[in-house]
Amino acid sequence: MSKRLKIVLIVVGSIVILAIGCRLAISPIVRFIVNSEFESVGSKNQIKIAYGKLLYEGNGKVVIENLSVVPFHADTLVHADRFLVQLNMRKLFLFKLSVYDVESDRLHIHFVKDSIGSNYAFLFKHSEDKPDDSSTRNYAQRCDQILQLLFRMLPVHASMKSVQIAYSNKDDELLIDIPFLHILNHRFTTAIQSTENGQVSNWICSGSLDDDKQRIEGKLFGANDSRLSLPFIQYKWNAAVQFDTLAFELNSQKESGIENIFGNAFVSGLTIHHERISPDTVMLDRGRFHYDFHIGRDYAELDSSSEILFNQLTFHPYVKLSRPDSTWHVIASINKRDFPAQELFSSLPHGLFLNLDGIVTTGTLNYHFYTDIDFANLNRLVFESSLRSKGFQILKMGGTDLAKMNQPFMYTAYDNNVPVKTFEIGPNNPDFRTYDQISKYLPLCIMQNEDAGFFHHAGFIPSAIRDALVVDLKRHRFVRGGSTISMQLVKNVFLSKNKTLARKMEEILITWLIENCRLTPKERMFEVYMNIAEWGPLVYGATDAARFYFDKDPSQLTLGECIFLTSIIPKPKHFRSSFDGLQLKPYYESFFNVILRRLVSRELIFPEEAEGVTPESVVITGPAKQLLLGDSIQSE
């Protein structure tokens, strides 16, 4: 027995000595690796990563005290009194760094921005070591690397006390305070307090983090059933976003070199207020996004199996962004067939389309959208959009009677969003003129420049929208809009003067309803257009225009005078720039020639009518003459 006891003692002692030796050997190795990594990351990003003490406690546990991350010449970004990380030893033996357990005390992250710069700018700097060209680009690999790093760093267990994330920019302050975060077997629930410029919100966040299944899910809602306000949105974009519940699920799977990311996102009770969207608060009862992304070497694709739901309406979008060389190529499509029309109109977010709020319809709709934009060859751009109906009727108007143009109505003209003139579009207005009381040349000339197919199209010209989109993309700014006369009329008669995304969308829908349901005859629409069009300073309607420029009735306007008035419509406030003294500038000759050529070639006038019609034939005799003469005297 004594011999066996000696053997056991020798074995146990050897193991203890070996363990102590390994631990003593591993500690400096771990410290060396950590220091090397800190120095490497610091030099690349111009930051200093420091700590007071580093201990290796065995079994993969590394403890760091007084950890700090300080960018060069900037405020401290990260500080932790104590930080413990336990690495997954099983995966470590497979040369995979994976976090199993995390503990921290007083982990504070403070983003600071001032007039000089910020302490987080380095996070957004692109690497200069790997140029982004077609030979080195691999979006699937980049995405996989990010996801693998994310999932490996997600701990199975965690215990974090006093986590604070703050943002400071001059007088704006945002503080997110997490008193205690506890993760047990991948699952967590925690309370969060957000304080933005003194306004406090209390959140509850719950979910799970699973490295093995490569899955993240979470749910965010207000404590005590309160509504949540997203922080930072007010400061960054001057917007207010609130909701009842926000939930998401993300899954990752790699297959044949393609990264697949799929899952769901859900929001309820969403409200958005931003002046560029709508002057009123926009409300969305519920929205859901089931997504399925495929990311390849040079492309990212949203599969058509993805589904978007808002309120009652669902649709399946397809989007593909590819970059085989130095430029992007975008393809997108939506096809929704034979769905109840009321699904669309009942799903319109409250506050976004005030004129249509409460509208009731019957029948079915079919919507088709397709675009193909190759930024390397914009001239080959494809744009298709059509909304077709079957058995469609309006059973009840919404907030506005869309047929009101059929009867006399009051119209208010605006200048810089300020009402400047209100008058009736009807016989009680002595300046009102019916379609046949205006020179036949005026509508003909206007259509050649603004909308040649007005009497034949259903409110939209997809080719014009496509051509406008090409011009706008080439010039990297909004130059042309592709609007028809129908759309311009709807914008002026029914909509607010605030240029918002909501107004443009409502303009499209109202135009479609008026044209599709034939709520107002085409001739009456053009009649209204000519009686409200702006032609100069407080000059509204053909009667005002004919009197202001030529001191005559619109029925007496000549062909040359009508061509001139047509040229004023796009920029009525800048009519003075068209003249040298009382004479139209030389470049008007090409404009006259284009309009005359179109009128003759389309057999809208006889060739003899175009003879002698030149800019020189236009003589200003009305009140505009005094303004132009005054400009000439001042310039001299």
XYZ file of C-alpha atoms in Angstrom:
636
model
C 0.000 0.000 0.000
C 2.825 2.375 0.821
C 4.356 1.709 -2.597
C 1.028 2.420 -4.328
C 0.559 5.510 -2.168
C 3.957 6.765 -3.213
C 3.058 6.238 -6.872
C -0.237 8.108 -6.439
C 1.505 10.957 -4.623
C 4.149 11.137 -7.326
C 1.504 11.230 -10.088
C -0.623 13.830 -8.291
C 2.415 15.912 -7.493
C 3.602 15.717 -11.069
C 0.176 16.872 -12.296
C 0.132 19.739 -9.785
C 3.650 20.785 -10.742
C 2.772 20.492 -14.425
C -0.405 22.540 -13.941
C 1.462 25.209 -11.992
C 4.169 25.205 -14.629
C 1.664 25.447 -17.440
C -0.138 28.257 -15.687
C 3.102 30.090 -15.009
C 4.069 29.548 -18.650
C 0.702 30.496 -20.077
C 0.365 33.768 -18.124
C 3.283 35.546 -19.812
C 2.238 34.063 -23.164
C -1.280 35.424 -22.768
C 0.086 38.770 -21.623
C 2.455 38.871 -24.607
C -0.349 38.052 -27.078
C -2.690 40.636 -25.548
C -0.018 43.339 -25.540
C 0.924 42.529 -29.130
C -2.699 42.700 -30.241
C -3.266 45.948 -28.363
C -0.167 47.520 -29.927
C -1.094 46.307 -33.418
C -4.663 47.569 -33.212
C -3.525 50.802 -31.601
C -0.895 51.655 -34.219
C -3.273 50.937 -37.103
C -6.059 53.072 -35.646
C -4.039 55.743 -33.830
C -5.394 54.788 -30.440
C -3.792 53.731 -27.163
C -5.116 50.621 -25.411
C -3.854 50.418 -21.842
C -4.603 48.517 -18.633
C -3.488 48.542 -15.019
C -3.178 44.773 -14.460
C -3.638 41.615 -16.509
C -4.054 38.210 -14.871
C -4.510 34.764 -16.342
C -6.572 32.700 -13.862
C -6.510 29.430 -15.744
C -9.212 27.608 -17.686
C -9.165 30.332 -20.328
C -9.969 33.168 -17.903
C -8.265 36.495 -18.549
C -8.841 39.398 -16.136
C -7.970 42.958 -17.096
C -8.230 45.815 -14.607
C -8.535 49.513 -15.467
C -8.840 48.906 -19.195
C -8.976 52.049 -21.346
C -9.103 52.930 -25.042
C -7.950 56.477 -25.794
C -7.645 57.831 -29.354
C -4.624 60.047 -29.998
C -5.338 63.682 -29.050
C -8.920 62.900 -28.030
C -11.071 61.994 -25.032
C -11.241 58.475 -23.603
C -13.561 56.280 -25.638
C -13.747 53.153 -23.420
C -13.011 52.518 -19.753
C -13.700 49.492 -17.562
C -12.736 49.050 -13.901
C -12.581 45.286 -14.345
C -13.032 43.097 -17.364
C -13.016 39.288 -17.282
C -13.178 37.170 -20.427
C -13.317 33.388 -20.409
C -12.328 31.884 -23.720
C -13.917 28.713 -25.076
C -11.002 26.280 -24.629
C -12.526 23.633 -26.882
C -12.646 26.047 -29.781
C -9.325 27.564 -28.788
C -7.672 24.161 -29.351
C -9.223 24.282 -32.860
C -7.527 27.678 -33.356
C -10.847 29.554 -33.050
C -11.098 32.443 -30.628
C -14.527 32.282 -28.991
C -15.840 33.934 -25.824
C -17.641 31.706 -23.331
C -18.139 34.040 -20.370
C -17.821 37.784 -19.776
C -17.846 39.788 -16.570
C -17.345 43.510 -16.238
C -17.656 46.284 -13.675
C -18.326 49.879 -14.696
C -17.906 49.524 -18.451
C -18.312 53.021 -19.874
C -18.236 53.963 -23.551
C -18.330 57.693 -24.275
C -18.560 59.052 -27.830
C -17.518 62.697 -27.929
C -17.724 65.155 -30.819
C -16.711 68.802 -30.743
C -15.584 71.564 -33.108
C -12.160 69.943 -33.521
C -13.295 66.392 -34.262
C -14.449 63.237 -32.520
C -12.939 60.404 -30.510
C -14.554 57.754 -32.732
C -13.601 58.899 -36.260
C -11.061 56.057 -36.549
C -13.918 53.526 -36.530
C -15.041 54.715 -39.969
C -11.668 54.936 -41.704
C -11.168 52.578 -44.635
C -8.170 50.324 -44.701
C -5.475 51.496 -47.123
C -3.824 48.087 -47.217
C -6.578 46.399 -49.232
C -7.820 48.443 -52.190
C -11.439 47.835 -53.111
C -11.196 46.552 -56.677
C -12.744 43.625 -58.527
C -9.723 41.371 -57.922
C -9.758 41.729 -54.129
C -13.453 42.395 -53.533
C -15.451 39.604 -51.921
C -18.571 40.794 -50.120
C -19.535 37.265 -49.038
C -16.160 36.781 -47.373
C -16.283 40.178 -45.668
C -19.782 39.516 -44.401
C -18.790 36.058 -43.149
C -15.763 37.480 -41.322
C -17.903 40.116 -39.591
C -20.595 37.608 -38.636
C -18.091 35.020 -37.427
C -16.379 37.641 -35.281
C -19.743 38.784 -33.952
C -20.961 35.284 -33.091
C -17.627 34.228 -31.566
C -17.631 37.293 -29.337
C -21.198 36.655 -28.140
C -20.847 34.979 -24.737
C -22.862 32.005 -23.503
C -22.869 33.623 -20.051
C -22.272 37.209 -19.035
C -22.556 39.343 -15.946
C -22.028 43.050 -16.585
C -22.624 45.741 -13.972
C -23.059 49.438 -14.649
C -22.769 49.590 -18.427
C -23.058 53.114 -19.767
C -22.997 54.309 -23.373
C -22.917 58.098 -23.777
C -22.801 60.532 -26.684
C -21.892 64.217 -26.387
C -21.975 66.844 -29.114
C -21.853 70.446 -27.916
C -25.118 70.913 -25.988
C -26.622 67.544 -26.966
C -26.284 64.668 -24.513
C -27.433 61.066 -24.817
C -26.921 58.487 -22.068
C -27.928 54.827 -22.236
C -27.640 53.230 -18.808
C -27.778 49.455 -18.248
C -27.499 48.847 -14.487
C -27.145 45.084 -14.876
C -26.934 42.771 -17.882
C -27.156 39.050 -17.214
C -26.833 36.401 -19.938
C -27.484 32.796 -18.955
C -27.314 29.979 -21.507
C -27.500 32.465 -24.383
C -30.652 34.206 -23.090
C -30.973 37.649 -21.512
C -33.457 40.193 -20.179
C -32.397 43.606 -19.040
C -33.721 47.051 -18.185
C -32.354 50.048 -20.076
C -32.735 53.728 -19.248
C -32.210 56.266 -22.008
C -31.764 59.950 -21.220
C -31.617 62.351 -24.148
C -31.231 66.023 -23.269
C -33.079 65.426 -20.022
C -35.884 63.285 -21.492
C -35.949 59.852 -19.835
C -37.223 56.590 -21.405
C -37.269 53.201 -19.715
C -36.921 50.109 -21.906
C -37.021 46.376 -21.504
C -34.825 44.349 -23.813
C -34.885 40.544 -24.030
C -33.613 37.933 -26.446
C -30.997 35.284 -27.126
C -27.498 35.041 -28.588
C -26.400 31.672 -29.980
C -22.957 31.128 -31.501
C -23.497 27.452 -32.413
C -26.776 28.100 -34.239
C -25.541 31.482 -35.518
C -28.754 33.144 -34.451
C -29.618 36.412 -32.720
C -33.084 37.470 -31.659
C -34.303 40.358 -29.576
C -37.346 42.284 -28.465
C -37.525 45.876 -27.296
C -40.535 47.416 -25.563
C -41.336 50.084 -23.014
C -41.468 49.464 -19.288
C -45.005 49.681 -17.854
C -46.469 49.482 -21.379
C -45.091 52.912 -22.245
C -44.157 53.943 -25.782
C -40.504 54.139 -26.726
C -38.734 57.016 -28.436
C -35.660 56.101 -30.434
C -32.715 58.122 -29.138
C -30.350 60.102 -31.346
C -32.958 60.438 -34.127
C -34.132 63.863 -32.955
C -30.597 65.197 -32.739
C -29.264 63.643 -35.957
C -32.211 64.092 -38.330
C -34.605 66.341 -36.382
C -37.156 63.543 -36.423
C -39.275 61.799 -33.795
C -39.717 58.008 -33.982
C -41.804 56.127 -31.418
C -43.162 52.580 -31.223
C -44.806 50.079 -28.882
C -42.738 46.979 -29.687
C -39.756 46.277 -31.902
C -38.581 42.691 -32.466
C -36.050 41.068 -34.781
C -34.464 37.741 -35.594
C -31.238 37.177 -37.546
C -29.837 33.880 -38.799
C -26.669 33.231 -40.754
C -25.697 30.326 -42.980
C -22.889 29.950 -45.498
C -23.338 27.725 -48.516
C -21.147 27.290 -51.626
C -19.329 30.583 -51.051
C -22.595 32.521 -50.594
C -23.537 34.096 -47.262
C -27.246 33.732 -46.476
C -28.784 36.053 -43.892
C -32.446 35.519 -43.123
C -34.967 36.255 -40.406
C -37.779 38.584 -39.411
C -38.312 42.099 -38.112
C -41.539 43.381 -36.564
C -42.783 46.729 -35.295
C -46.138 47.805 -33.837
C -47.560 51.231 -33.066
C -44.890 53.009 -35.098
C -45.150 56.798 -35.445
C -42.747 59.005 -37.386
C -42.627 62.780 -37.509
C -40.268 64.549 -39.906
C -41.004 67.634 -41.972
C -39.451 66.108 -45.097
C -41.830 63.135 -44.873
C -45.062 64.850 -43.832
C -46.119 67.902 -41.795
C -48.291 65.519 -39.735
C -47.282 62.534 -37.633
C -47.312 59.345 -39.716
C -48.758 56.257 -38.023
C -48.171 52.601 -38.929
C -50.239 50.115 -36.918
C -48.017 47.152 -37.642
C -45.231 46.243 -39.986
C -43.355 43.018 -40.605
C -40.342 42.224 -42.768
C -39.460 38.612 -43.509
C -36.098 38.853 -45.255
C -33.785 36.503 -47.090
C -30.507 38.075 -48.219
C -27.907 36.325 -50.379
C -24.443 37.884 -50.468
C -21.974 36.712 -53.078
C -18.528 37.738 -54.165
C -19.654 40.909 -55.952
C -23.354 41.241 -55.186
C -26.045 41.437 -52.506
C -29.545 40.202 -53.245
C -32.897 40.383 -51.461
C -34.701 37.230 -52.564
C -38.274 37.543 -53.845
C -39.371 35.078 -51.154
C -38.944 38.013 -48.749
C -42.186 39.625 -47.645
C -43.045 43.104 -46.429
C -46.310 43.728 -44.586
C -47.600 47.118 -43.506
C -51.062 47.253 -41.996
C -53.132 45.032 -44.358
C -50.942 45.093 -47.462
C -48.246 42.514 -48.252
C -45.844 42.335 -51.181
C -42.671 40.517 -52.207
C -39.837 42.803 -53.339
C -36.747 41.698 -55.245
C -33.563 43.780 -55.174
C -30.090 42.975 -56.451
C -27.047 45.231 -56.129
C -23.993 44.009 -57.987
C -20.584 45.519 -58.558
C -18.645 43.402 -61.047
C -16.258 46.296 -61.711
C -15.952 49.847 -60.380
C -19.626 50.778 -60.827
C -22.889 49.541 -59.372
C -25.702 47.747 -61.152
C -29.163 47.774 -59.521
C -32.155 45.612 -60.409
C -35.431 45.833 -58.476
C -38.942 44.548 -59.021
C -42.344 44.190 -57.343
C -45.288 42.273 -58.775
C -48.578 42.022 -56.904
C -51.495 40.549 -58.793
C -55.262 40.596 -58.301
C -55.463 41.948 -54.774
C -58.442 43.805 -53.274
C -58.076 47.527 -53.907
C -59.218 48.361 -50.388
C -56.169 46.537 -49.006
C -54.048 49.304 -50.478
C -56.169 52.254 -49.367
C -56.865 50.860 -45.881
C -53.136 50.320 -45.390
C -52.080 53.890 -46.173
C -50.423 55.164 -42.969
C -52.578 57.650 -41.108
C -51.210 61.175 -41.449
C -49.382 60.468 -44.715
C -52.246 60.883 -47.225
C -54.762 63.289 -45.687
C -56.823 63.691 -48.873
C -57.341 59.908 -49.046
C -57.918 59.264 -45.341
C -61.138 57.208 -45.072
C -61.574 56.480 -48.780
C -63.573 53.296 -49.537
C -63.095 51.401 -52.802
C -64.078 48.150 -54.472
C -62.528 46.015 -57.212
C -59.066 44.551 -57.666
C -55.640 45.951 -58.560
C -52.519 44.685 -60.294
C -49.187 46.414 -59.705
C -45.983 45.901 -61.684
C -42.654 47.615 -61.056
C -39.273 46.894 -62.609
C -36.091 48.896 -62.930
C -32.617 48.053 -64.201
C -29.979 50.718 -63.570
C -26.433 50.125 -64.790
C -24.435 53.103 -63.567
C -21.760 52.322 -66.152
C -24.305 52.890 -68.930
C -27.215 55.020 -67.709
C -28.581 55.431 -71.236
C -29.732 51.798 -71.086
C -31.731 52.378 -67.899
C -35.055 50.509 -67.761
C -38.027 51.805 -65.767
C -41.492 50.209 -65.706
C -44.339 51.017 -63.339
C -48.037 50.342 -63.837
C -51.121 50.043 -61.620
C -54.057 48.443 -63.398
C -57.561 47.931 -62.082
C -60.495 45.599 -62.635
C -63.997 46.531 -61.510
C -62.531 49.418 -59.544
C -64.857 52.061 -58.076
C -64.714 54.692 -55.357
C -67.624 54.012 -53.014
C -66.808 56.835 -50.618
C -64.431 59.757 -50.923
C -61.826 60.292 -48.242
C -60.783 63.601 -46.695
C -61.258 65.472 -49.998
C -63.750 65.294 -52.860
C -61.459 64.346 -55.737
C -64.160 65.348 -58.259
C -64.316 68.944 -57.013
C -62.760 70.335 -60.214
C -65.991 69.535 -62.075
C -67.709 72.383 -60.248
C -66.633 75.967 -59.490
C -64.181 75.952 -56.569
C -61.955 78.356 -54.706
C -58.240 78.204 -55.471
C -55.455 79.675 -53.336
C -52.091 80.462 -54.891
C -48.956 80.273 -52.735
C -45.571 81.951 -52.899
C -42.866 80.396 -50.706
C -45.571 78.496 -48.785
C -47.445 81.754 -48.067
C -50.961 82.257 -49.526
C -50.891 85.310 -51.825
C -54.094 85.150 -53.853
C -57.460 83.367 -53.620
C -59.925 83.322 -56.505
C -62.737 81.214 -57.912
C -62.253 78.813 -60.794
C -65.685 79.407 -62.284
C -68.039 81.927 -63.934
C -68.312 84.218 -60.893
C -64.687 85.192 -61.503
C -64.547 87.804 -64.321
C -61.033 86.649 -65.212
C -62.052 82.991 -65.604
C -62.014 81.697 -69.174
C -63.434 78.429 -70.493
C -61.305 76.228 -72.718
C -62.838 77.642 -75.917
C -62.440 81.260 -74.758
C -58.648 81.017 -74.877
C -56.548 81.219 -78.037
C -56.339 77.760 -79.581
C -52.563 78.153 -79.786
C -51.964 78.358 -76.030
C -52.934 74.772 -75.058
C -51.217 73.457 -78.204
C -47.927 75.189 -77.340
C -48.091 74.236 -73.651
C -48.588 70.573 -74.493
C -45.587 70.530 -76.869
C -43.328 71.697 -74.070
C -44.959 70.205 -70.972
C -46.984 67.127 -71.930
C -47.664 66.345 -75.593
C -49.766 63.270 -74.849
C -52.026 64.854 -72.233
C -55.294 63.996 -73.963
C -54.202 60.402 -74.581
C -52.339 59.136 -71.504
C -53.802 58.038 -68.161
C -51.915 60.555 -66.053
C -48.381 59.177 -66.361
C -45.721 58.794 -69.028
C -43.260 56.093 -67.856
C -40.823 56.999 -70.650
C -40.723 60.627 -69.417
C -40.086 59.449 -65.859
C -37.369 57.141 -67.167
C -35.698 59.965 -69.155
C -35.885 62.293 -66.137
C -34.310 59.623 -63.936
C -31.415 59.235 -66.396
C -30.740 62.984 -66.361
C -30.968 63.212 -62.560
C -28.573 60.278 -62.033
C -26.061 61.656 -64.527
C -26.027 65.069 -62.855
C -26.234 63.667 -59.291
C -29.080 66.009 -58.410
C -32.782 66.595 -59.079
C -33.017 68.313 -62.473
C -36.135 66.885 -64.125
C -39.233 65.338 -62.579
C -41.096 63.739 -65.467
C -44.413 65.197 -64.232
C -47.406 65.356 -66.566
C -49.908 68.220 -66.665
C -52.272 65.959 -64.705
C -49.686 65.602 -61.926
C -48.910 69.331 -61.894
C -52.638 70.088 -61.641
C -53.151 67.645 -58.749
C -50.148 69.104 -56.928
C -51.540 72.659 -57.189
C -55.234 71.944 -56.533
C -55.178 69.220 -53.873
C -51.858 69.193 -52.063
C -49.971 71.291 -49.537
C -47.032 73.349 -50.708
C -44.580 71.515 -48.441
C -42.197 69.526 -50.606
C -42.255 66.156 -48.871
C -42.028 62.507 -49.798
C -45.654 62.111 -48.704
C -46.804 64.849 -51.078
C -45.168 63.181 -54.069
C -46.665 59.784 -53.227
C -50.108 61.321 -52.642
C -49.782 63.243 -55.911
C -49.239 59.965 -57.770
C -52.178 58.199 -56.099
C -54.654 61.089 -56.589
C -53.594 61.470 -60.229
C -54.186 57.755 -60.781
C -57.632 57.919 -59.116
C -58.775 60.967 -61.114
C -57.545 59.566 -64.416
C -58.477 55.922 -63.838
C -62.003 56.728 -62.602
C -62.405 59.644 -65.053
C -63.475 61.891 -62.214
C -62.791 65.038 -64.284
C -62.869 65.284 -68.124
C -59.533 66.028 -69.772
C -60.733 69.284 -71.315
C -61.922 70.568 -67.933
C -58.590 69.586 -66.374
C -56.691 71.609 -68.972
C -59.158 74.477 -68.549
C -58.427 74.564 -64.812
C -54.693 74.319 -65.508
C -54.710 77.377 -67.795
C -56.726 79.376 -65.234
C -54.361 78.702 -62.298
C -50.922 78.469 -63.970
C -48.369 80.989 -62.678
C -46.924 83.325 -65.312
C -45.060 85.949 -63.308
C -45.176 88.028 -60.097
C -48.724 87.473 -58.747
C -49.784 86.614 -62.300
C -52.098 83.582 -62.208
C -54.169 82.283 -65.090
C -54.229 82.990 -68.841
C -56.290 86.179 -68.454
C -53.794 87.712 -66.026
C -50.893 86.627 -68.235
C -52.361 88.013 -71.483
C -53.144 91.323 -69.764
C -49.771 91.563 -67.929
C -47.583 90.975 -70.984
C -49.708 92.058 -73.957
C -52.647 94.114 -72.579
C -55.184 91.896 -74.347
C -57.668 89.090 -73.721
C -56.341 85.497 -73.865
C -58.608 84.811 -76.846
C -56.552 87.356 -78.868
C -53.110 85.847 -78.229
C -51.001 85.171 -81.322
C -48.969 82.034 -81.948
C -45.699 83.801 -81.075
C -47.149 85.197 -77.845
C -48.384 81.731 -76.862
C -44.929 80.230 -77.458
C -43.442 82.933 -75.225
C -46.000 82.272 -72.443
C -45.207 78.564 -72.704
C -41.523 79.287 -72.059
C -42.412 81.163 -68.848
C -44.294 78.281 -67.144
C -41.250 76.283 -65.881
C -39.721 79.364 -64.160
C -42.397 82.068 -63.837
C -40.540 84.113 -61.220
C -37.530 84.547 -63.519
C -39.293 85.992 -66.573
C -37.086 89.121 -66.483
C -34.019 87.011 -67.318
C -35.611 86.210 -70.697
C -35.161 89.791 -71.959
C -32.553 92.243 -73.080
C -34.532 95.401 -72.584
C -37.893 94.674 -74.222
C -36.461 92.095 -76.640
C -36.288 88.367 -76.008
C -32.742 87.062 -75.767
C -31.217 85.295 -78.817
C -31.385 81.796 -77.328
C -35.192 81.983 -77.604
C -34.882 81.401 -81.332
C -34.081 77.702 -80.804
C -37.027 77.335 -78.407
C -39.401 78.903 -80.930
C -38.072 76.623 -83.687
C -38.571 73.485 -81.588
C -42.189 74.340 -80.688
C -43.057 75.364 -84.265
C -41.459 72.242 -85.720
C -43.462 70.011 -83.363
C -46.712 71.825 -84.104
C -46.227 71.529 -87.872
C -44.907 67.936 -87.915
C -47.831 66.763 -85.770
C -50.248 68.622 -88.084
C -51.586 70.757 -85.255
C -51.097 73.934 -87.331
C -50.597 74.627 -91.037
C -47.036 75.464 -92.181
C -48.261 78.912 -93.256
C -49.261 79.720 -89.670
C -45.648 79.271 -88.551
C -44.257 81.719 -91.120
C -42.851 84.882 -89.571
C -43.246 83.622 -86.003
C -39.958 84.559 -84.312
C -38.869 85.948 -80.941
C -38.667 89.365 -82.605
C -42.405 89.177 -83.387
C -43.230 89.206 -79.662
C -43.828 92.773 -78.457
C -44.422 93.451 -74.749
C -47.135 96.095 -74.379
C -48.731 95.376 -70.986
C -47.654 96.314 -67.420
C -44.634 94.008 -67.761
C -43.155 96.645 -70.084
C -42.657 99.089 -67.237
C -40.922 96.450 -65.103
C -38.579 95.566 -67.960
C -37.825 99.204 -68.758
C -37.114 99.822 -65.076
C -34.652 96.911 -65.084
C -32.936 98.373 -68.165
C -32.555 101.804 -66.541
C -31.123 100.277 -63.345
C -28.618 98.186 -65.316
C -27.434 101.281 -67.159
